[in-house]
Amino acid sequence: PHELPATVTLEFLALDGATISHGPLPIGAQQRLTVDTWEDVPGLASASFSTIVRSTLGVVADRTMRWDASGYASHAETAIAAPSLTWYLAEGATHSGFRLFYLLQNPNPTEATVQVTYLRTGQNVLEVPVEAKSSAPFPVTGLVRVQHYYYFK
């Protein structure tokens, strides 16, 4: 969204513990750049990962995922401006065969412990360790039977 070109570097934190850097990538003024992780980034085809975006200027980032090449199902998420220590998540279907999980990212150089609280159930706080510079899935399916609100800290 700038009148000047920017340079972006992407850092992918894979679930297997690998950290894969991609870039630097030039983006022209008021232009967009698409990175196909299946084709453009060795080691990420079929991988689960989170992404850190670093840029010389502010950029708008989003992530579109497709279940397969046919495009029968997909979802898109817009990136956040910065990491946060507290998140409230207001939805989550765990019925009818849905497999819900949240991918927790720790971009820091030390391990983090994430506390998960189910606001409507009165359950105890769950603690999820996330290793340094990594991502960890938090599976919701199987932990709850109905839709709830989640609080991550």
XYZ file of N, CA and C in Angstrom:
459
model
N 0.814 -1.211 0.000
C 0.000 0.000 0.000
C 0.851 1.266 0.000
N 2.080 1.193 -0.529
C 3.007 2.319 -0.475
C 3.339 2.823 -1.872
N 3.819 4.049 -1.928
C 4.293 4.645 -3.171
C 5.723 4.207 -3.490
N 6.340 3.469 -2.572
C 7.712 3.012 -2.735
C 7.757 1.484 -2.748
N 8.752 0.885 -3.396
C 8.886 -0.572 -3.339
C 9.331 -1.023 -1.947
N 9.024 -2.263 -1.633
C 9.409 -2.851 -0.345
C 10.166 -4.147 -0.603
N 10.855 -4.616 0.409
C 11.527 -5.912 0.356
C 11.016 -6.742 1.527
N 10.579 -7.957 1.220
C 9.964 -8.835 2.217
C 10.780 -10.114 2.353
N 10.928 -10.583 3.581
C 11.504 -11.894 3.855
C 10.478 -12.686 4.653
N 10.250 -13.918 4.264
C 9.302 -14.802 4.938
C 10.074 -15.859 5.716
N 9.634 -16.122 6.929
C 10.233 -17.173 7.748
C 9.120 -18.143 8.119
N 9.244 -19.379 7.659
C 8.232 -20.399 7.892
C 8.674 -21.294 9.042
N 7.802 -21.474 10.027
C 8.075 -22.339 11.173
C 7.228 -23.598 11.013
N 7.851 -24.671 10.580
C 7.138 -25.918 10.302
C 6.906 -26.716 11.582
N 5.884 -27.563 11.551
C 5.566 -28.381 12.727
C 6.665 -29.378 13.055
N 7.480 -29.745 12.069
C 8.557 -30.695 12.345
C 9.781 -30.026 12.958
N 9.677 -28.714 13.257
C 10.769 -27.986 13.887
C 11.666 -27.241 12.920
N 11.486 -27.460 11.620
C 12.318 -26.773 10.633
C 11.932 -25.296 10.532
N 12.937 -24.450 10.347
C 12.724 -23.037 10.049
C 13.252 -22.800 8.649
N 12.379 -22.342 7.764
C 12.750 -22.148 6.365
C 12.578 -20.677 6.020
N 13.654 -20.042 5.582
C 13.591 -18.635 5.168
C 13.418 -18.562 3.666
N 12.643 -17.571 3.218
C 12.394 -17.374 1.790
C 12.488 -15.886 1.504
N 13.423 -15.511 0.664
C 13.611 -14.105 0.352
C 15.059 -13.736 0.533
N 15.359 -12.452 0.384
C 14.429 -11.327 0.270
C 13.700 -11.302 -1.073
N 12.458 -10.811 -1.013
C 11.592 -10.733 -2.181
C 11.213 -9.280 -2.430
N 11.472 -8.750 -3.617
C 11.081 -7.368 -3.900
C 9.595 -7.284 -4.247
N 8.936 -6.243 -3.747
C 7.544 -5.970 -4.091
C 7.498 -4.533 -4.613
N 7.018 -4.365 -5.828
C 6.928 -3.040 -6.420
C 5.931 -2.162 -5.684
N 6.049 -0.862 -5.876
C 5.117 0.088 -5.258
C 3.685 -0.245 -5.665
N 2.801 -0.308 -4.689
C 1.375 -0.599 -4.883
C 1.141 -1.876 -5.688
N 1.975 -2.872 -5.442
C 1.861 -4.163 -6.121
C 1.610 -5.257 -5.099
N 1.289 -6.429 -5.585
C 1.125 -7.593 -4.721
C 2.101 -8.676 -5.142
N 2.335 -9.588 -4.248
C 3.234 -10.709 -4.491
C 2.557 -11.959 -3.951
N 2.508 -12.996 -4.747
C 1.960 -14.272 -4.305
C 3.102 -15.273 -4.205
N 3.177 -15.950 -3.071
C 4.179 -17.006 -2.872
C 3.413 -18.314 -2.749
N 3.613 -19.200 -3.699
C 3.000 -20.525 -3.675
C 3.956 -21.452 -2.932
N 3.624 -21.784 -1.693
C 4.555 -22.577 -0.878
C 4.743 -23.998 -1.418
N 3.797 -24.494 -2.190
C 3.970 -25.818 -2.803
C 5.038 -25.775 -3.884
N 5.042 -24.693 -4.670
C 5.929 -24.592 -5.824
C 7.200 -23.780 -5.553
N 7.083 -22.703 -4.765
C 8.166 -21.727 -4.645
C 9.120 -21.960 -3.480
N 8.701 -22.731 -2.481
C 9.515 -22.864 -1.268
C 9.821 -24.345 -1.014
N 11.041 -24.782 -1.300
C 11.397 -26.185 -1.054
C 11.180 -26.562 0.413
N 10.569 -27.720 0.620
C 10.360 -28.229 1.969
C 8.994 -27.914 2.550
N 8.170 -27.133 1.834
C 6.866 -26.779 2.402
C 5.680 -27.436 1.711
N 5.894 -28.127 0.608
C 4.776 -28.814 -0.034
C 4.195 -29.814 0.961
N 2.923 -29.730 1.214
C 2.192 -30.614 2.137
C 2.593 -30.435 3.597
N 3.288 -29.361 3.947
C 3.715 -29.144 5.332
C 2.741 -28.227 6.061
N 2.638 -28.412 7.361
C 1.899 -27.477 8.218
C 2.921 -26.505 8.792
N 2.601 -25.208 8.754
C 3.576 -24.212 9.191
C 2.867 -22.914 9.535
N 3.568 -22.078 10.282
C 3.138 -20.698 10.498
C 4.176 -19.808 9.834
N 3.875 -18.518 9.710
C 4.728 -17.631 8.937
C 5.011 -16.335 9.679
N 6.262 -15.904 9.631
C 6.657 -14.582 10.106
C 6.993 -13.767 8.865
N 6.394 -12.583 8.736
C 6.641 -11.697 7.600
C 7.450 -10.508 8.087
N 8.599 -10.287 7.468
C 9.428 -9.119 7.779
C 9.528 -8.282 6.517
N 9.380 -6.952 6.660
C 9.378 -6.081 5.490
C 10.046 -4.754 5.803
N 10.609 -4.146 4.769
C 11.227 -2.831 4.929
C 10.181 -1.735 5.083
N 8.955 -1.980 4.650
C 7.815 -1.075 4.825
C 6.626 -1.911 5.268
N 5.610 -1.253 5.805
C 4.405 -1.989 6.182
C 3.760 -2.639 4.961
N 3.335 -3.876 5.101
C 2.652 -4.599 4.026
C 1.386 -5.228 4.585
N 0.487 -5.586 3.695
C -0.714 -6.328 4.061
C -0.473 -7.774 3.651
N -0.643 -8.695 4.586
C -0.394 -10.108 4.285
C -1.653 -10.914 4.560
N -1.906 -11.880 3.708
C -2.961 -12.847 4.000
C -2.485 -14.218 3.571
N -3.199 -15.226 4.036
C -2.829 -16.614 3.746
C -4.071 -17.324 3.249
N -3.979 -17.859 2.052
C -5.066 -18.655 1.488
C -4.614 -20.101 1.447
N -5.435 -20.977 1.987
C -5.126 -22.412 1.975
C -6.178 -23.131 1.151
N -5.720 -24.071 0.347
C -6.621 -24.921 -0.426
C -6.366 -26.360 -0.022
N -7.427 -27.115 0.073
C -7.292 -28.508 0.502
C -6.583 -29.345 -0.548
N -6.785 -29.011 -1.822
C -6.095 -29.722 -2.898
C -6.091 -28.838 -4.142
N -5.529 -29.342 -5.227
C -5.384 -28.544 -6.453
C -6.722 -28.242 -7.119
N -7.776 -29.011 -6.805
C -9.075 -28.765 -7.441
C -9.751 -27.513 -6.904
N -9.353 -27.079 -5.708
C -9.957 -25.888 -5.119
C -11.343 -26.124 -4.545
N -11.696 -27.398 -4.267
C -13.038 -27.685 -3.759
C -13.298 -27.046 -2.401
N -12.249 -26.767 -1.644
C -12.419 -26.117 -0.346
C -11.155 -25.320 -0.035
N -11.359 -24.202 0.640
C -10.222 -23.364 1.010
C -10.645 -22.421 2.117
N -9.672 -21.702 2.660
C -9.978 -20.612 3.584
C -8.867 -19.586 3.485
N -9.167 -18.373 3.886
C -8.184 -17.292 3.835
C -8.196 -16.556 5.167
N -7.025 -16.138 5.592
C -6.874 -15.397 6.843
C -5.992 -14.188 6.583
N -6.348 -13.062 7.175
C -5.518 -11.870 7.097
C -4.588 -11.858 8.290
N -3.359 -11.438 8.042
C -2.345 -11.431 9.096
C -2.650 -10.362 10.141
N -1.985 -10.472 11.256
C -2.106 -9.502 12.334
C -0.920 -8.544 12.293
N -1.062 -7.405 12.930
C 0.017 -6.413 12.920
C 1.206 -6.846 13.775
N 0.945 -7.589 14.843
C 2.007 -8.012 15.749
C 1.505 -9.182 16.589
N 2.417 -9.990 17.132
C 1.985 -11.054 18.038
C 1.275 -10.481 19.262
N 0.480 -11.307 19.915
C -0.242 -10.877 21.107
C -0.146 -11.962 22.167
N -0.243 -11.568 23.428
C -0.205 -12.535 24.523
C -1.585 -13.074 24.880
N -2.649 -12.443 24.381
C -4.009 -12.883 24.701
C -4.858 -12.908 23.440
N -5.601 -14.006 23.262
C -6.505 -14.160 22.119
C -7.835 -14.703 22.615
N -8.928 -14.211 22.066
C -10.261 -14.749 22.311
C -10.776 -15.280 20.986
N -11.165 -16.541 20.952
C -11.641 -17.183 19.730
C -13.084 -17.602 19.947
N -13.965 -17.125 19.097
C -15.390 -17.253 19.367
C -16.099 -18.346 18.594
N -15.413 -19.198 17.942
C -16.123 -20.241 17.232
C -15.298 -21.509 17.196
N -15.947 -22.579 16.812
C -15.220 -23.827 16.694
C -16.153 -25.002 16.616
N -16.400 -25.492 15.421
C -17.266 -26.648 15.239
C -16.460 -27.921 15.456
N -16.920 -28.770 16.349
C -16.256 -30.050 16.608
C -17.228 -31.205 16.398
N -18.267 -30.975 15.642
C -19.298 -31.996 15.397
C -19.288 -32.383 13.916
N -20.034 -33.388 13.562
C -20.275 -33.783 12.167
C -18.994 -34.033 11.380
N -17.979 -34.551 12.035
C -16.743 -34.884 11.335
C -15.740 -33.755 11.203
N -16.048 -32.561 11.732
C -15.085 -31.461 11.684
C -13.914 -31.774 12.604
N -12.713 -31.489 12.139
C -11.507 -31.633 12.955
C -10.937 -30.240 13.160
N -11.185 -29.678 14.311
C -10.769 -28.314 14.598
C -9.474 -28.303 15.389
N -8.519 -27.462 14.963
C -7.326 -27.232 15.756
C -6.882 -25.794 15.532
N -6.130 -25.284 16.471
C -5.511 -23.973 16.340
C -4.010 -24.180 16.266
N -3.371 -23.458 15.363
C -1.931 -23.539 15.221
C -1.312 -22.410 16.030
N -0.592 -22.769 17.074
C 0.024 -21.793 17.966
C 1.457 -21.543 17.508
N 1.834 -20.273 17.404
C 3.176 -19.918 16.956
C 3.950 -19.246 18.080
N 5.197 -19.647 18.233
C 6.103 -18.989 19.167
C 7.303 -18.481 18.370
N 7.329 -17.181 18.023
C 8.446 -16.645 17.239
C 9.661 -16.290 18.088
N 9.595 -16.521 19.374
C 10.639 -16.104 20.309
C 11.760 -17.137 20.421
N 12.933 -16.726 20.937
C 14.076 -17.650 21.052
C 14.005 -18.594 22.253
N 12.945 -18.505 23.075
C 12.785 -19.404 24.221
C 11.411 -20.055 24.180
N 11.299 -21.228 24.829
C 10.025 -21.940 24.874
C 8.957 -21.102 25.558
N 7.717 -21.250 25.119
C 6.583 -20.554 25.731
C 5.564 -21.592 26.194
N 4.818 -21.265 27.233
C 3.710 -22.097 27.675
C 2.426 -21.316 27.451
N 1.548 -21.878 26.637
C 0.273 -21.239 26.324
C -0.784 -21.810 27.252
N -1.552 -20.946 27.884
C -2.661 -21.369 28.734
C -3.952 -21.255 27.942
N -4.711 -22.341 27.887
C -5.977 -22.373 27.157
C -7.093 -22.533 28.173
N -8.056 -21.623 28.138
C -9.203 -21.668 29.045
C -10.482 -21.718 28.222
N -11.358 -22.654 28.526
C -12.678 -22.704 27.898
C -13.609 -21.851 28.744
N -14.065 -20.730 28.195
C -14.801 -19.759 28.997
C -16.172 -20.233 29.443
N -16.833 -21.095 28.699
C -18.206 -21.455 29.035
C -18.331 -22.783 29.755
N -17.257 -23.518 29.915
C -17.408 -24.864 30.466
C -16.970 -25.001 31.908
N -16.199 -24.058 32.414
C -15.699 -24.173 33.773
C -14.576 -25.170 33.917
N -14.022 -25.638 32.791
C -12.913 -26.577 32.854
C -11.659 -25.862 33.346
N -10.732 -26.643 33.847
C -9.454 -26.091 34.276
C -8.678 -25.555 33.080
N -7.689 -24.752 33.372
C -6.800 -24.223 32.342
C -5.903 -25.343 31.828
N -5.767 -25.447 30.517
C -4.845 -26.399 29.911
C -3.567 -25.655 29.557
N -2.428 -26.288 29.735
C -1.162 -25.662 29.375
C -0.541 -26.418 28.212
N -0.136 -25.660 27.195
C 0.422 -26.231 25.977
C 1.819 -25.650 25.771
N 2.872 -26.469 25.832
C 4.218 -25.937 25.574
C 4.422 -25.750 24.068
N 5.058 -24.630 23.713
C 5.410 -24.368 22.320
C 6.896 -24.047 22.290
N 7.660 -24.885 21.633
C 9.109 -24.713 21.595
C 9.494 -23.393 20.950
N 10.706 -22.949 21.207
C 11.227 -21.713 20.633
C 11.218 -21.781 19.112
N 10.870 -20.655 18.483
C 10.883 -20.537 17.019
C 10.177 -21.710 16.361
N 8.933 -21.992 16.801
C 8.216 -23.131 16.235
C 6.717 -22.890 16.271
N 6.013 -23.868 15.726
C 4.558 -23.885 15.752
C 4.105 -25.187 16.376
N 2.945 -25.165 17.014
C 2.401 -26.376 17.620
C 0.891 -26.384 17.430
N 0.334 -27.503 16.975
C -1.118 -27.575 16.842
C -1.771 -27.811 18.198
N -2.898 -27.173 18.423
C -3.699 -27.435 19.610
C -5.008 -28.037 19.121
N -5.185 -29.356 19.241
C -6.402 -30.003 18.736
C -7.579 -29.756 19.673
N -8.649 -29.239 19.130
C -9.857 -29.000 19.916
C -10.789 -30.196 19.809
N -10.867 -30.802 18.621
C -11.718 -31.968 18.419
C -11.294 -33.074 19.381
N -12.256 -33.639 20.072
C -11.983 -34.679 21.053
C -11.877 -34.142 22.468
N -11.578 -32.839 22.608
C -11.506 -32.239 23.935
C -12.856 -31.689 24.377
N -13.649 -31.247 23.396
C -14.973 -30.705 23.708
C -15.978 -31.316 22.752
N -17.233 -31.352 23.180
C -18.269 -31.973 22.349
C -19.227 -30.972 21.739
N -19.224 -29.760 22.237
C -20.118 -28.735 21.693
C -19.302 -27.471 21.436
N -19.953 -26.538 20.775
C -19.266 -25.292 20.447
C -19.030 -24.455 21.701
N -17.822 -23.928 21.850
C -17.446 -23.139 23.020
C -16.664 -21.905 22.586
N -16.369 -21.069 23.546
C -15.497 -19.936 23.325
C -14.148 -20.252 23.961
N -13.063 -19.890 23.303
C -11.741 -20.238 23.753
C -10.970 -18.970 24.118
N -10.097 -19.077 25.072
C -9.287 -17.969 25.541
C -7.857 -18.474 25.628
N -6.969 -17.910 24.844
C -5.563 -18.310 24.847
C -4.765 -17.219 25.513
N -3.849 -17.579 26.387
C -3.012 -16.595 27.063
C -1.593 -17.098 27.141
